[in-house]
Tab-separated table of C-alpha atoms in Angstrom:
chain	number	residue	atom	x	y	z
A	15	MET	CA	0.000	0.000	0.000
A	16	THR	CA	1.321	3.462	-0.866
A	17	ALA	CA	2.016	6.128	1.742
A	18	LEU	CA	-0.850	8.235	0.436
A	19	ALA	CA	-3.251	5.312	0.606
A	20	LEU	CA	-2.214	4.546	4.194
A	21	CYS	CA	-3.006	8.107	5.244
A	22	ALA	CA	-5.994	8.827	3.008
A	23	GLY	CA	-8.130	6.227	4.731
A	24	LEU	CA	-7.878	7.845	8.147
A	25	PRO	CA	-11.022	9.850	9.061
A	26	GLY	CA	-10.284	13.503	9.785
A	27	LEU	CA	-6.881	13.490	8.047
A	28	THR	CA	-6.149	15.248	4.766
A	29	ALA	CA	-3.068	14.016	2.910
A	30	HIS	CA	-1.403	15.091	-0.334
A	31	GLN	CA	1.757	13.661	-1.854
A	32	HIS	CA	4.058	15.503	-4.251
A	33	GLY	CA	6.962	13.269	-5.180
A	34	GLU	CA	8.814	12.431	-1.979
A	35	ARG	CA	6.947	15.056	0.071
A	36	LEU	CA	3.764	14.296	2.007
A	37	THR	CA	1.605	17.045	3.523
A	38	LEU	CA	-0.729	16.122	6.376
A	39	ALA	CA	-3.448	18.123	8.105
A	40	THR	CA	-6.260	17.702	10.589
A	41	ALA	CA	-8.476	20.350	12.124
A	42	ASP	CA	-5.811	20.740	14.831
A	43	PHE	CA	-2.421	20.752	13.093
A	44	ALA	CA	-0.529	20.647	9.811
A	45	ALA	CA	2.746	18.894	9.039
A	46	GLU	CA	4.982	17.936	6.130
A	47	LEU	CA	7.231	14.915	5.750
A	48	SER	CA	9.891	13.917	3.218
A	49	PHE	CA	10.476	10.249	2.448
A	50	ALA	CA	13.873	11.288	1.132
A	51	GLY	CA	15.708	11.289	4.448
A	52	GLY	CA	12.699	10.294	6.589
A	53	GLN	CA	12.574	13.940	7.538
A	54	LEU	CA	9.894	15.957	9.294
A	55	LEU	CA	9.958	19.213	7.319
A	56	GLY	CA	7.317	21.259	9.096
A	57	TYR	CA	4.810	21.259	11.934
A	58	ALA	CA	2.408	23.784	13.419
A	59	PRO	CA	-0.799	23.569	15.440
A	60	THR	CA	-3.674	25.332	13.732
A	61	GLY	CA	-3.412	29.104	14.150
A	62	GLN	CA	0.189	29.036	15.431
A	63	ARG	CA	3.511	30.046	13.894
A	64	PRO	CA	5.663	27.215	12.511
A	65	TRP	CA	7.693	25.297	15.056
A	66	LEU	CA	10.328	24.207	12.538
A	67	TYR	CA	12.390	26.210	10.057
A	68	LEU	CA	12.737	25.032	6.444
A	69	SER	CA	15.117	26.951	4.193
A	70	PRO	CA	13.438	28.431	1.105
A	71	GLN	CA	16.599	27.397	-0.747
A	72	ALA	CA	16.548	23.790	0.492
A	73	ARG	CA	17.556	21.277	-2.178
A	74	PHE	CA	15.021	18.563	-2.954
A	75	ALA	CA	17.136	16.270	-5.109
A	76	ALA	CA	18.271	12.671	-4.850
A	77	GLY	CA	21.316	12.310	-2.647
A	78	LYS	CA	21.099	15.871	-1.265
A	79	ALA	CA	20.500	16.723	2.386
A	80	ILE	CA	17.492	18.977	3.041
A	81	ARG	CA	18.270	22.154	5.000
A	82	GLY	CA	15.654	22.469	7.748
A	83	GLY	CA	13.030	20.512	9.622
A	84	VAL	CA	14.539	17.574	11.492
A	85	PRO	CA	17.308	15.850	9.490
A	86	LEU	CA	18.337	12.462	10.857
A	87	CYS	CA	22.085	12.183	11.439
A	88	TRP	CA	22.757	8.412	11.554
A	89	PRO	CA	24.715	6.181	12.128
A	90	TRP	CA	27.387	8.770	12.737
A	91	PHE	CA	27.247	12.415	13.705
A	92	GLY	CA	29.651	14.813	11.984
A	93	ALA	CA	32.543	13.339	10.072
A	94	HIS	CA	32.862	9.569	9.786
A	95	PRO	CA	35.233	8.412	12.567
A	96	ASP	CA	37.447	6.353	10.227
A	97	ASP	CA	36.703	7.154	6.572
A	98	PRO	CA	36.868	10.810	5.435
A	99	GLY	CA	35.334	9.780	2.120
A	100	GLN	CA	32.005	8.997	3.780
A	101	PRO	CA	29.276	11.682	3.848
A	102	ALA	CA	29.020	13.999	6.840
A	103	HIS	CA	26.315	13.052	9.353
A	104	GLY	CA	25.810	9.548	8.003
A	105	VAL	CA	23.524	8.022	5.390
A	106	ALA	CA	20.022	8.362	6.844
A	107	ARG	CA	19.342	11.976	5.856
A	108	THR	CA	19.807	11.236	2.133
A	109	ALA	CA	18.445	7.664	2.061
A	110	PRO	CA	14.921	6.634	0.984
A	111	TRP	CA	12.519	5.834	3.814
A	112	ARG	CA	9.236	3.912	3.618
A	113	LEU	CA	5.987	4.548	5.480
A	114	ASP	CA	4.913	1.229	7.007
A	115	ASP	CA	1.974	2.260	9.182
A	116	ALA	CA	-0.247	5.259	9.927
A	117	ARG	CA	-2.823	5.534	12.716
A	118	LEU	CA	-4.947	8.412	13.991
A	119	ASP	CA	-6.224	8.062	17.539
A	120	ALA	CA	-7.700	10.786	19.755
A	121	GLY	CA	-6.365	13.477	17.422
A	122	VAL	CA	-2.767	12.164	17.426
A	123	LEU	CA	-1.291	10.824	14.184
A	124	ALA	CA	1.300	8.060	14.643
A	125	LEU	CA	3.576	7.175	11.713
A	126	GLN	CA	6.054	4.303	11.482
A	127	LEU	CA	8.858	4.483	8.909
A	128	SER	CA	11.645	2.074	8.020
A	129	GLY	CA	14.969	3.448	6.875
A	130	PRO	CA	18.425	2.410	5.783
A	131	HIS	CA	20.639	-0.474	6.853
A	132	HIS	CA	24.317	0.256	7.374
A	133	GLY	CA	27.123	-1.801	8.878
A	134	GLY	CA	24.745	-4.282	10.467
A	135	LEU	CA	22.511	-1.543	11.891
A	136	ALA	CA	18.917	-0.826	10.859
A	137	ALA	CA	16.975	2.411	11.444
A	138	MET	CA	13.272	2.843	12.214
A	139	LEU	CA	11.476	6.125	12.904
A	140	THR	CA	8.284	6.779	14.844
A	141	LEU	CA	6.552	10.155	14.615
A	142	GLU	CA	3.651	11.343	16.734
A	143	LEU	CA	1.885	14.510	15.568
A	144	GLY	CA	-0.946	16.101	17.496
A	145	PRO	CA	-2.508	19.408	18.509
A	146	ALA	CA	-0.172	19.859	21.506
A	147	GLY	CA	3.155	19.027	19.868
A	148	PHE	CA	5.154	16.309	18.183
A	149	ALA	CA	7.542	13.510	19.087
A	150	LEU	CA	10.201	11.608	17.159
A	151	THR	CA	11.870	8.347	18.139
A	152	LEU	CA	14.750	6.939	16.111
A	153	ALA	CA	15.300	3.252	16.869
A	154	THR	CA	18.576	1.544	15.942
A	155	SER	CA	18.817	-2.258	15.918
A	156	ASN	CA	21.954	-4.323	15.568
A	157	GLY	CA	21.204	-7.354	13.417
A	158	GLY	CA	24.833	-8.382	13.154
A	159	THR	CA	27.063	-10.636	15.220
A	160	ALA	CA	29.421	-8.011	16.668
A	161	PRO	CA	29.001	-4.855	18.768
A	162	VAL	CA	28.816	-1.658	16.713
A	163	ARG	CA	29.781	1.842	17.840
A	164	PHE	CA	27.571	4.598	16.427
A	165	SER	CA	26.496	8.182	17.012
A	166	GLN	CA	23.390	10.087	15.948
A	167	ALA	CA	21.315	13.242	16.291
A	168	LEU	CA	17.836	14.586	15.625
A	169	HIS	CA	19.138	17.753	13.936
A	170	SER	CA	16.103	19.944	14.723
A	171	TYR	CA	15.893	23.417	13.163
A	172	PHE	CA	13.549	25.360	15.462
A	173	ALA	CA	11.970	28.481	14.004
A	174	VAL	CA	12.358	31.623	16.138
A	175	GLY	CA	11.576	35.308	15.839
A	176	ASP	CA	15.241	36.311	16.227
A	177	CYS	CA	17.955	33.995	17.552
A	178	ARG	CA	19.720	36.950	19.199
A	179	GLU	CA	16.763	37.320	21.567
A	180	VAL	CA	16.037	33.707	22.503
A	181	THR	CA	17.297	31.893	25.607
A	182	LEU	CA	17.994	28.170	25.883
A	183	SER	CA	17.801	26.791	29.415
A	184	GLY	CA	18.476	23.310	30.771
A	185	LEU	CA	22.193	23.197	29.947
A	186	GLU	CA	23.446	25.411	32.767
A	187	ALA	CA	25.150	22.530	34.570
A	188	ALA	CA	26.537	20.860	31.444
A	189	GLY	CA	30.106	21.071	30.175
A	190	TYR	CA	30.571	21.219	26.422
A	191	ASP	CA	32.878	20.775	23.468
A	192	ASP	CA	33.064	23.936	21.366
A	193	LYS	CA	33.655	23.221	17.669
A	194	VAL	CA	34.214	26.924	16.943
A	195	ASP	CA	37.209	27.462	19.255
A	196	GLY	CA	38.182	23.793	19.492
A	197	GLY	CA	38.078	23.768	23.289
A	198	ARG	CA	36.365	21.824	26.030
A	199	HIS	CA	34.596	24.075	28.525
A	200	PRO	CA	33.088	23.627	31.982
A	201	ALA	CA	29.472	24.377	32.729
A	202	SER	CA	28.596	28.063	32.402
A	203	GLY	CA	25.963	28.097	35.141
A	204	ALA	CA	23.737	30.320	33.011
A	205	PRO	CA	21.172	29.866	30.229
A	206	LEU	CA	22.587	30.015	26.708
A	207	ARG	CA	22.255	33.181	24.630
A	208	PHE	CA	23.228	33.318	20.957
A	209	THR	CA	25.830	36.037	20.338
A	210	GLY	CA	27.864	34.575	17.467
A	211	GLU	CA	28.521	31.397	15.530
A	212	THR	CA	27.575	28.496	17.797
A	213	ASP	CA	28.549	24.844	17.324
A	214	ARG	CA	28.676	22.922	20.593
A	215	ILE	CA	28.106	19.459	22.006
A	216	TYR	CA	26.772	19.737	25.552
A	217	TYR	CA	26.795	16.841	28.018
A	218	PRO	CA	23.810	17.312	30.339
A	219	ALA	CA	22.306	14.726	32.639
A	220	PRO	CA	20.644	11.893	30.713
A	221	ASP	CA	17.271	12.664	29.152
A	222	ALA	CA	17.511	16.389	29.731
A	223	VAL	CA	14.555	18.756	29.436
A	224	LEU	CA	15.474	21.955	27.580
A	225	ARG	CA	13.411	25.110	27.104
A	226	LEU	CA	13.769	27.499	24.194
A	227	ALA	CA	12.232	30.834	25.221
A	228	ASP	CA	11.344	33.244	22.411
A	229	PRO	CA	10.206	36.695	23.599
A	230	GLN	CA	9.520	37.977	20.088
A	231	TRP	CA	7.082	35.170	19.299
A	232	GLN	CA	5.923	34.932	22.946
A	233	ARG	CA	6.557	31.200	22.989
A	234	VAL	CA	8.523	28.599	24.922
A	235	LEU	CA	9.258	25.263	23.280
A	236	THR	CA	10.014	22.436	25.703
A	237	LEU	CA	12.231	19.606	24.445
A	238	ALA	CA	12.121	16.416	26.511
A	239	ALA	CA	14.810	13.919	25.481
A	240	GLN	CA	14.828	10.129	25.662
A	241	GLY	CA	17.907	7.917	25.358
A	242	SER	CA	20.206	10.937	25.093
A	243	GLY	CA	23.216	12.150	27.045
A	244	SER	CA	24.239	14.957	24.710
A	245	SER	CA	22.678	18.023	23.129
A	246	VAL	CA	24.066	19.727	20.039
A	247	VAL	CA	23.446	23.467	19.652
A	248	TRP	CA	24.185	25.141	16.311
A	249	ASN	CA	23.691	28.434	14.509
A	250	PRO	CA	25.900	29.455	11.556
A	251	TRP	CA	25.711	33.232	12.153
A	252	VAL	CA	26.653	35.694	9.405
A	253	ASP	CA	29.784	34.352	7.695
A	254	LYS	CA	28.943	30.654	7.780
A	255	ALA	CA	25.390	31.317	6.536
A	256	ALA	CA	26.801	33.256	3.579
A	257	ALA	CA	28.890	30.210	2.656
A	258	LEU	CA	25.913	27.821	2.582
A	259	ALA	CA	24.318	27.648	-0.869
A	260	ASP	CA	21.054	26.180	0.429
A	261	LEU	CA	20.461	28.915	3.019
A	262	PRO	CA	19.677	32.594	2.364
A	263	ASP	CA	22.427	34.895	3.641
A	264	ASP	CA	20.007	36.664	5.967
A	265	ALA	CA	18.254	33.531	7.303
A	266	TRP	CA	20.495	32.780	10.281
A	267	PRO	CA	18.486	34.837	12.835
A	268	ARG	CA	15.329	32.840	12.029
A	269	PHE	CA	16.327	29.514	13.554
A	270	VAL	CA	18.432	27.713	16.113
A	271	CYS	CA	19.334	24.043	15.971
A	272	VAL	CA	18.880	22.220	19.273
A	273	GLU	CA	19.596	18.571	18.642
A	274	THR	CA	18.772	15.609	20.837
A	275	ALA	CA	21.808	13.402	20.324
A	276	ASN	CA	24.228	10.635	21.107
A	277	ALA	CA	27.269	12.577	19.914
A	278	GLY	CA	30.883	13.134	20.934
A	279	ASP	CA	31.602	11.357	24.212
A	280	ASP	CA	27.974	10.158	24.220
A	281	ALA	CA	28.420	7.813	21.232
A	282	ARG	CA	26.968	4.373	21.946
A	283	VAL	CA	28.066	0.763	21.487
A	284	LEU	CA	25.170	-1.495	20.510
A	285	ALA	CA	25.390	-5.206	21.257
A	286	PRO	CA	24.215	-7.809	18.732
A	287	GLY	CA	20.437	-8.186	18.863
A	288	ALA	CA	19.991	-4.991	20.882
A	289	THR	CA	17.960	-1.877	20.061
A	290	GLN	CA	18.634	1.687	21.194
A	291	ARG	CA	16.028	4.463	21.016
A	292	LEU	CA	16.749	8.175	20.756
A	293	GLY	CA	13.770	10.473	21.029
A	294	VAL	CA	12.477	13.942	21.711
A	295	ARG	CA	9.012	15.205	22.618
A	296	VAL	CA	8.343	18.863	21.804
A	297	SER	CA	5.571	20.925	23.376
A	298	ALA	CA	4.844	24.638	23.707
A	299	GLY	CA	3.919	27.173	26.339
A	300	THR	CA	3.514	30.931	26.368
A	301	PHE	CA	6.483	33.141	27.178
A	302	ASP	CA	6.637	34.520	30.725
A	303	PRO	CA	9.513	36.996	31.221
A	304	CYS	CA	9.284	36.555	34.996
A	305	SER	CA	9.576	32.778	35.004
A	306	ASN	CA	11.659	30.018	33.430
A	307	ALA	CA	8.637	27.719	33.387
A	308	PRO	CA	6.296	27.965	30.387
A	309	ARG	CA	2.553	28.293	30.766
A	310	PRO	CA	0.904	25.583	28.648
A	311	VAL	CA	-0.803	26.719	25.453
A	312	ASP	CA	-4.394	25.535	25.216
A	313	ALA	CA	-4.863	23.001	22.443
A	314	VAL	CA	-6.762	24.441	19.493
């Protein structure tokens, strides 16, 4: 059964497919998915601003990574640990994915996708989309006979009013590796503000809960991790953005990447027959300048 047929039979769900892109909508939310890369491209509850940023210059071509949404970095994050000829961030974000199941229950759409196999590992993705937020879980299974070391990230591009005004909390007690200056730094003790090019791997307590507070859009996004001991934070700023062909030069203030990960020192070794799950659940509250805790947004 085709992906469109799986979704079209669900009462209350409208689905349209254009090549590898599938748009989905209910009365409560709208979303877009790419089967090239198994990538959530967009999500927003009805009447709200988009939660994810998708570059207007993103490349939708075979073998090309898509700039925006939630690219899947798997089964390695960054450069390949042994072979510089391998693609950055693994094979999942440019591989074909297949929709295996779609269910709509109590207003929440659950999608199951199967992805690439690489080096004895197999990838599966579960998405949950509803009026109050979304969740992604990337499951990695080792079908081989030997342990395999791997790293990964849910490379989420979160849309913001202006990255220079947002605050990211939840990493105050976490040390980090800084890819910009090449150093390892102790915990700052303060929420993160974006003041220049940012490319860091933080090591918070396992399954951290982060909050991205956006005063311009009066919104706080809460990111609850599962199976993660690292968080990657990235923004290219002015010069790096100008060097990226698939990103407008002036787009860098419109997003920040906050990535639930197993990266750097948090890479995992998966035993034969074992499965590891990396996930994030994203919800929203209204911005309160006097409090770090978001007030929940009523579901539409």
